[in-house]
Amino acid sequence: MDEKLNKRLPYSVPDGFFDVMEDNVMAKIKADAGINVGGDKADTQMRDKQYRKTTTHTRTISLSILAMAASLLLLFTIFSQSTKTVQQANGMESIDMAFSQLNTDDQAFLMEIYDDDMFLDDATAVY
Amino acid sequence: MTIADNDIIAEIRRQPEQGFRLLMRKYREPVYWHIRRLVVTHADAQDAAQEAFVRIFKSMASYRGNTSFAAWIYRIATNEALRLISKRHDNVDMEREGTNILDQMPADNYINIADTEAVNMQRAILALPPKQQVVFNMRFYDEMEYVDIADATDSSVAAVKTNYHLAKEKVKKAIIN
């Protein structure tokens, strides 16, 4: 009966596969036993350590730059706000001073003009 | 010239790495092909065969010599293949007629679907329950003694002979049809 059955398989393997498999097994056995295989494990550990060190440094530098930028932005915002307030105050004071130096008729004339000035009203409006 | 198993065992005890390389030189192909016939794909066979050899190495101290060395190695290899199939199907019933994985496999570079005679033979074997597949493959392809197959499959010689006879008849019937 057996002569009717063929032992040929429809399967194959890549060239040099069995040597690769043997090397893989030996490497795994050594790795499991904690033995360095040609320094590979030591190299990997060193690379991991360097990667972690570099990552930590990069993170520290990034955070420092971010903190400095935030501080500068805060300072600039506070400074620009205070300058604006002083400028606004200076502008109003000088106008008030000039206005007070006018005689009564001129003051009345200006008040009459600016009371009807729609653009002057818009300029003071708050949006 | 093939090195005797006793010499391999002695060499492993003396120089584990060198001795184990001798073991692999002798058994790497039979073990791989035994697993490959069960799991079908090259990638799975590679994984299972590598894992089997690692287990063999780790278990060397437990080999007592009360079965043949080949039977002991085939037992570990068979368990590894069945473990992989079990993962693939969640649960393998050893006595149940298996579903045919070869029909579900896309052709890859390492399965020659064009060889219909060989494919049909494998299809017939893969349709057997897993335990009958194991027994049939060990006897038909590897030409192992019944007693070694019994040791490898944790069965009696009578059970192995019965399983082989049943498997052979089923394969023959499938091939003729």
CSV table of C-alpha atoms in Angstrom, one decimal:
chain,number,residue,atom,x,y,z
A,1,MET,CA,0.0,0.0,0.0
A,2,ASP,CA,2.8,2.4,1.0
A,3,GLU,CA,4.1,2.4,-2.6
A,4,LYS,CA,1.0,4.4,-3.5
A,5,LEU,CA,2.0,7.1,-1.0
A,6,ASN,CA,4.6,9.6,-2.0
A,7,LYS,CA,7.0,11.0,0.6
A,8,ARG,CA,7.7,14.1,-1.4
A,9,LEU,CA,6.7,17.3,0.4
A,10,PRO,CA,5.3,20.5,-1.2
A,11,TYR,CA,7.3,22.5,1.3
A,12,SER,CA,10.8,24.1,1.1
A,13,VAL,CA,13.0,26.4,3.2
A,14,PRO,CA,15.2,29.4,2.4
A,15,ASP,CA,18.8,28.7,1.4
A,16,GLY,CA,21.1,28.3,4.4
A,17,PHE,CA,18.1,28.2,6.7
A,18,PHE,CA,19.3,25.4,9.0
A,19,ASP,CA,22.6,27.1,9.8
A,20,VAL,CA,20.6,30.3,10.6
A,21,MET,CA,18.3,28.3,12.8
A,22,GLU,CA,21.2,26.7,14.7
A,23,ASP,CA,22.8,30.1,15.3
A,24,ASN,CA,19.5,31.5,16.5
A,25,VAL,CA,19.0,28.7,19.0
A,26,MET,CA,22.6,29.0,20.3
A,27,ALA,CA,22.2,32.8,20.6
A,28,LYS,CA,18.9,32.4,22.5
A,29,ILE,CA,20.4,29.8,24.8
A,30,LYS,CA,23.3,32.1,25.6
A,31,ALA,CA,21.0,35.1,26.1
A,32,ASP,CA,18.7,33.1,28.4
A,33,ALA,CA,21.8,32.1,30.4
A,34,GLY,CA,22.8,35.8,30.7
A,35,ILE,CA,26.0,35.3,28.6
A,36,ASN,CA,27.0,38.0,26.2
A,37,VAL,CA,27.0,36.9,22.6
A,38,GLY,CA,29.9,38.7,20.9
A,39,GLY,CA,29.3,41.7,23.1
A,40,ASP,CA,25.9,42.3,21.6
A,41,LYS,CA,24.1,42.4,24.9
A,42,ALA,CA,26.7,44.9,26.4
A,43,ASP,CA,26.4,47.0,23.3
A,44,THR,CA,22.7,47.1,23.5
A,45,GLN,CA,22.7,48.0,27.2
A,46,MET,CA,25.2,50.8,26.5
A,47,ARG,CA,23.1,52.1,23.6
A,48,ASP,CA,20.0,52.0,25.8
A,49,LYS,CA,21.9,53.9,28.6
A,50,GLN,CA,23.2,56.5,26.1
A,51,TYR,CA,19.7,56.9,24.6
A,52,ARG,CA,18.1,57.4,28.0
A,53,LYS,CA,20.9,59.9,29.0
A,54,THR,CA,20.4,61.9,25.7
A,55,THR,CA,16.7,61.9,26.1
A,56,THR,CA,16.9,63.2,29.7
A,57,HIS,CA,19.3,66.0,28.6
A,58,THR,CA,17.1,66.9,25.6
A,59,ARG,CA,14.1,67.0,27.9
A,60,THR,CA,15.8,69.2,30.5
A,61,ILE,CA,17.1,71.7,27.8
A,62,SER,CA,13.6,71.8,26.2
A,63,LEU,CA,11.9,72.5,29.5
A,64,SER,CA,14.5,75.3,30.3
A,65,ILE,CA,14.0,77.0,27.0
A,66,LEU,CA,10.2,76.8,27.4
A,67,ALA,CA,10.4,78.2,30.9
A,68,MET,CA,12.6,81.1,29.7
A,69,ALA,CA,10.3,81.8,26.8
A,70,ALA,CA,7.3,81.9,29.1
A,71,SER,CA,9.0,84.2,31.5
A,72,LEU,CA,10.0,86.6,28.7
A,73,LEU,CA,6.5,86.6,27.3
A,74,LEU,CA,5.1,87.4,30.8
A,75,LEU,CA,7.6,90.2,31.3
A,76,PHE,CA,6.9,91.7,27.8
A,77,THR,CA,3.2,91.5,28.4
A,78,ILE,CA,3.4,93.3,31.8
A,79,PHE,CA,5.9,95.9,30.4
A,80,SER,CA,3.7,96.7,27.4
A,81,GLN,CA,0.6,97.0,29.5
A,82,SER,CA,2.2,99.4,31.9
A,83,THR,CA,3.8,101.5,29.0
A,84,LYS,CA,0.4,101.7,27.3
A,85,THR,CA,-1.2,102.9,30.5
A,86,VAL,CA,1.5,105.6,31.1
A,87,GLN,CA,1.2,106.7,27.4
A,88,GLN,CA,-2.5,106.9,27.6
A,89,ALA,CA,-2.3,108.8,30.9
A,90,ASN,CA,0.4,111.2,29.4
A,91,GLY,CA,-1.8,111.8,26.3
A,92,MET,CA,-4.9,112.7,28.3
A,93,GLU,CA,-2.9,115.0,30.7
A,94,SER,CA,-1.3,116.9,27.8
A,95,ILE,CA,-4.7,117.4,26.1
A,96,ASP,CA,-6.3,118.5,29.4
A,97,MET,CA,-3.4,120.9,30.0
A,98,ALA,CA,-3.7,122.4,26.5
A,99,PHE,CA,-7.5,122.6,26.8
A,100,SER,CA,-7.2,124.4,30.1
A,101,GLN,CA,-4.9,127.0,28.6
A,102,LEU,CA,-7.6,128.0,26.0
A,103,ASN,CA,-10.0,130.9,26.8
A,104,THR,CA,-13.6,130.2,27.6
A,105,ASP,CA,-14.9,130.9,24.1
A,106,ASP,CA,-12.4,128.6,22.4
A,107,GLN,CA,-13.2,125.9,24.9
A,108,ALA,CA,-16.9,126.3,24.2
A,109,PHE,CA,-16.3,126.2,20.5
A,110,LEU,CA,-14.3,122.9,20.7
A,111,MET,CA,-16.8,121.3,23.0
A,112,GLU,CA,-19.6,122.2,20.5
A,113,ILE,CA,-17.6,120.6,17.6
A,114,TYR,CA,-16.5,117.4,19.4
A,115,ASP,CA,-20.0,116.8,20.8
A,116,ASP,CA,-21.3,116.2,17.2
A,117,ASP,CA,-18.2,114.3,16.0
A,118,MET,CA,-19.4,110.7,15.5
A,119,PHE,CA,-15.8,109.5,14.7
A,120,LEU,CA,-14.5,110.9,17.9
A,121,ASP,CA,-17.2,109.1,19.8
A,122,ASP,CA,-16.4,105.8,17.9
A,123,ALA,CA,-12.8,106.1,18.7
A,124,THR,CA,-13.5,106.1,22.4
A,125,ALA,CA,-16.0,103.3,22.1
A,126,VAL,CA,-15.0,99.9,23.5
A,127,TYR,CA,-15.3,96.9,21.2
B,1,MET,CA,29.1,9.4,9.3
B,2,THR,CA,26.3,9.9,11.9
B,3,ILE,CA,27.4,10.4,15.5
B,4,ALA,CA,25.7,8.2,18.1
B,5,ASP,CA,23.3,9.7,20.5
B,6,ASN,CA,25.3,8.5,23.5
B,7,ASP,CA,28.4,10.3,22.2
B,8,ILE,CA,26.3,13.5,21.8
B,9,ILE,CA,25.0,13.2,25.4
B,10,ALA,CA,28.5,12.6,26.7
B,11,GLU,CA,29.8,15.6,24.8
B,12,ILE,CA,27.0,17.9,26.0
B,13,ARG,CA,27.9,16.9,29.6
B,14,ARG,CA,31.6,17.7,28.9
B,15,GLN,CA,31.2,20.8,26.8
B,16,PRO,CA,27.6,21.9,26.7
B,17,GLU,CA,27.8,24.4,23.8
B,18,GLN,CA,29.9,22.2,21.5
B,19,GLY,CA,27.9,19.1,22.4
B,20,PHE,CA,24.6,20.8,21.7
B,21,ARG,CA,25.9,21.9,18.3
B,22,LEU,CA,26.5,18.2,17.6
B,23,LEU,CA,22.9,17.5,18.6
B,24,MET,CA,21.6,20.2,16.4
B,25,ARG,CA,23.6,19.0,13.4
B,26,LYS,CA,22.0,15.6,13.7
B,27,TYR,CA,18.4,16.6,14.6
B,28,ARG,CA,17.8,20.1,13.2
B,29,GLU,CA,16.4,18.9,9.9
B,30,PRO,CA,14.4,15.9,11.2
B,31,VAL,CA,12.9,18.0,14.0
B,32,TYR,CA,12.2,20.9,11.7
B,33,TRP,CA,10.4,18.7,9.1
B,34,HIS,CA,8.5,16.9,11.7
B,35,ILE,CA,7.2,20.2,13.0
B,36,ARG,CA,6.7,21.6,9.6
B,37,ARG,CA,4.4,18.7,8.5
B,38,LEU,CA,2.2,19.5,11.5
B,39,VAL,CA,2.1,23.3,11.5
B,40,VAL,CA,2.4,23.7,7.6
B,41,THR,CA,3.9,27.3,7.4
B,42,HIS,CA,7.7,27.8,7.4
B,43,ALA,CA,7.5,30.8,9.8
B,44,ASP,CA,5.5,28.7,12.4
B,45,ALA,CA,7.8,25.7,11.9
B,46,GLN,CA,10.9,27.9,12.4
B,47,ASP,CA,9.5,29.4,15.7
B,48,ALA,CA,8.4,26.0,17.1
B,49,ALA,CA,11.6,24.2,16.1
B,50,GLN,CA,13.8,26.9,17.6
B,51,GLU,CA,11.7,26.9,20.8
B,52,ALA,CA,11.9,23.1,20.9
B,53,PHE,CA,15.7,23.1,20.7
B,54,VAL,CA,15.9,25.7,23.5
B,55,ARG,CA,13.7,23.5,25.6
B,56,ILE,CA,15.8,20.4,24.8
B,57,PHE,CA,18.9,22.3,25.9
B,58,LYS,CA,17.2,23.4,29.2
B,59,SER,CA,15.8,19.9,29.9
B,60,MET,CA,19.0,18.0,29.1
B,61,ALA,CA,19.6,17.4,32.8
B,62,SER,CA,16.2,15.7,33.1
B,63,TYR,CA,16.9,13.1,30.4
B,64,ARG,CA,17.3,9.8,32.3
B,65,GLY,CA,17.8,7.5,29.4
B,66,ASN,CA,14.8,5.4,30.0
B,67,THR,CA,13.5,6.1,26.5
B,68,SER,CA,15.6,6.5,23.3
B,69,PHE,CA,17.1,9.9,22.9
B,70,ALA,CA,15.4,10.4,19.6
B,71,ALA,CA,12.0,9.6,21.2
B,72,TRP,CA,12.7,12.2,23.9
B,73,ILE,CA,13.6,14.8,21.4
B,74,TYR,CA,10.6,14.1,19.2
B,75,ARG,CA,8.3,14.3,22.2
B,76,ILE,CA,9.5,17.8,23.0
B,77,ALA,CA,9.3,18.8,19.3
B,78,THR,CA,5.8,17.4,19.0
B,79,ASN,CA,4.6,19.2,22.2
B,80,GLU,CA,6.0,22.5,20.8
B,81,ALA,CA,4.2,22.0,17.5
B,82,LEU,CA,0.9,21.1,19.2
B,83,ARG,CA,1.3,24.1,21.5
B,84,LEU,CA,1.6,26.3,18.5
B,85,ILE,CA,-1.4,24.7,16.8
B,86,SER,CA,-3.3,25.0,20.1
B,87,LYS,CA,-2.6,28.8,20.2
B,88,ARG,CA,-3.7,29.1,16.6
B,89,HIS,CA,-7.0,27.3,17.2
B,90,ASP,CA,-7.4,28.2,20.9
B,91,ASN,CA,-8.1,24.6,21.7
B,92,VAL,CA,-7.0,21.4,20.0
B,93,ASP,CA,-9.0,18.3,20.6
B,94,MET,CA,-6.5,15.4,20.0
B,95,GLU,CA,-9.1,13.0,19.0
B,96,ARG,CA,-11.2,15.3,16.8
B,97,GLU,CA,-11.0,15.3,13.0
B,98,GLY,CA,-8.8,18.4,12.3
B,99,THR,CA,-9.8,21.3,10.0
B,100,ASN,CA,-7.5,21.4,7.1
B,101,ILE,CA,-5.1,24.3,7.5
B,102,LEU,CA,-3.5,23.8,4.1
B,103,ASP,CA,-6.7,24.8,2.4
B,104,GLN,CA,-6.7,28.1,4.4
B,105,MET,CA,-3.1,28.9,3.7
B,106,PRO,CA,-2.2,31.5,1.1
B,107,ALA,CA,0.6,30.2,-1.1
B,108,ASP,CA,3.9,31.6,0.1
B,109,ASN,CA,7.4,31.2,-1.2
B,110,TYR,CA,7.9,28.0,0.7
B,111,ILE,CA,4.7,26.0,-0.3
B,112,ASN,CA,4.6,24.7,-3.8
B,113,ILE,CA,0.9,24.5,-4.5
B,114,ALA,CA,1.6,23.5,-8.1
B,115,ASP,CA,2.8,20.1,-6.8
B,116,THR,CA,-0.7,18.7,-6.6
B,117,GLU,CA,0.3,15.1,-5.7
B,118,ALA,CA,2.3,16.2,-2.7
B,119,VAL,CA,-0.3,18.8,-1.7
B,120,ASN,CA,-3.1,16.2,-1.8
B,121,MET,CA,-1.0,13.9,0.3
B,122,GLN,CA,-0.5,16.6,2.9
B,123,ARG,CA,-4.1,17.6,2.8
B,124,ALA,CA,-5.1,14.0,3.5
B,125,ILE,CA,-2.7,13.8,6.5
B,126,LEU,CA,-3.8,17.2,7.9
B,127,ALA,CA,-7.4,16.0,7.8
B,128,LEU,CA,-6.5,13.4,10.4
B,129,PRO,CA,-6.9,14.0,14.2
B,130,PRO,CA,-3.6,15.6,15.5
B,131,LYS,CA,-2.5,12.4,17.4
B,132,GLN,CA,-3.0,10.3,14.3
B,133,GLN,CA,-1.1,12.9,12.2
B,134,VAL,CA,1.9,12.7,14.7
B,135,VAL,CA,1.9,8.9,14.7
B,136,PHE,CA,1.6,8.6,10.9
B,137,ASN,CA,4.3,11.2,10.3
B,138,MET,CA,6.8,9.6,12.7
B,139,ARG,CA,6.3,6.1,11.2
B,140,PHE,CA,5.8,7.0,7.5
B,141,TYR,CA,8.4,9.8,7.1
B,142,ASP,CA,10.9,9.3,9.9
B,143,GLU,CA,10.6,5.5,9.9
B,144,MET,CA,10.7,5.4,13.7
B,145,GLU,CA,10.2,2.2,15.7
B,146,TYR,CA,6.7,1.7,17.2
B,147,VAL,CA,8.2,1.7,20.7
B,148,ASP,CA,9.9,5.0,20.1
B,149,ILE,CA,6.7,6.5,18.7
B,150,ALA,CA,4.9,5.2,21.8
B,151,ASP,CA,7.5,6.9,24.1
B,152,ALA,CA,7.3,10.1,22.2
B,153,THR,CA,3.5,10.2,22.2
B,154,ASP,CA,3.1,8.8,25.7
B,155,SER,CA,1.0,5.9,24.3
B,156,SER,CA,1.2,2.1,24.3
B,157,VAL,CA,2.8,0.3,21.4
B,158,ALA,CA,-0.6,-1.3,20.6
B,159,ALA,CA,-2.3,2.2,20.5
B,160,VAL,CA,0.4,3.5,18.2
B,161,LYS,CA,0.0,0.5,15.8
B,162,THR,CA,-3.8,1.0,15.8
B,163,ASN,CA,-3.5,4.7,15.2
B,164,TYR,CA,-1.0,4.2,12.4
B,165,HIS,CA,-3.2,1.6,10.7
B,166,LEU,CA,-6.3,3.8,10.9
B,167,ALA,CA,-4.3,6.9,9.7
B,168,LYS,CA,-2.8,4.9,6.8
B,169,GLU,CA,-6.2,3.7,5.6
B,170,LYS,CA,-7.7,7.2,5.8
B,171,VAL,CA,-4.8,8.7,3.9
B,172,LYS,CA,-5.0,6.0,1.3
B,173,LYS,CA,-8.7,6.4,0.8
B,174,ALA,CA,-8.3,10.2,0.5
B,175,ILE,CA,-5.6,9.8,-2.1
B,176,ILE,CA,-7.6,7.4,-4.2
B,177,ASN,CA,-10.6,9.6,-4.1
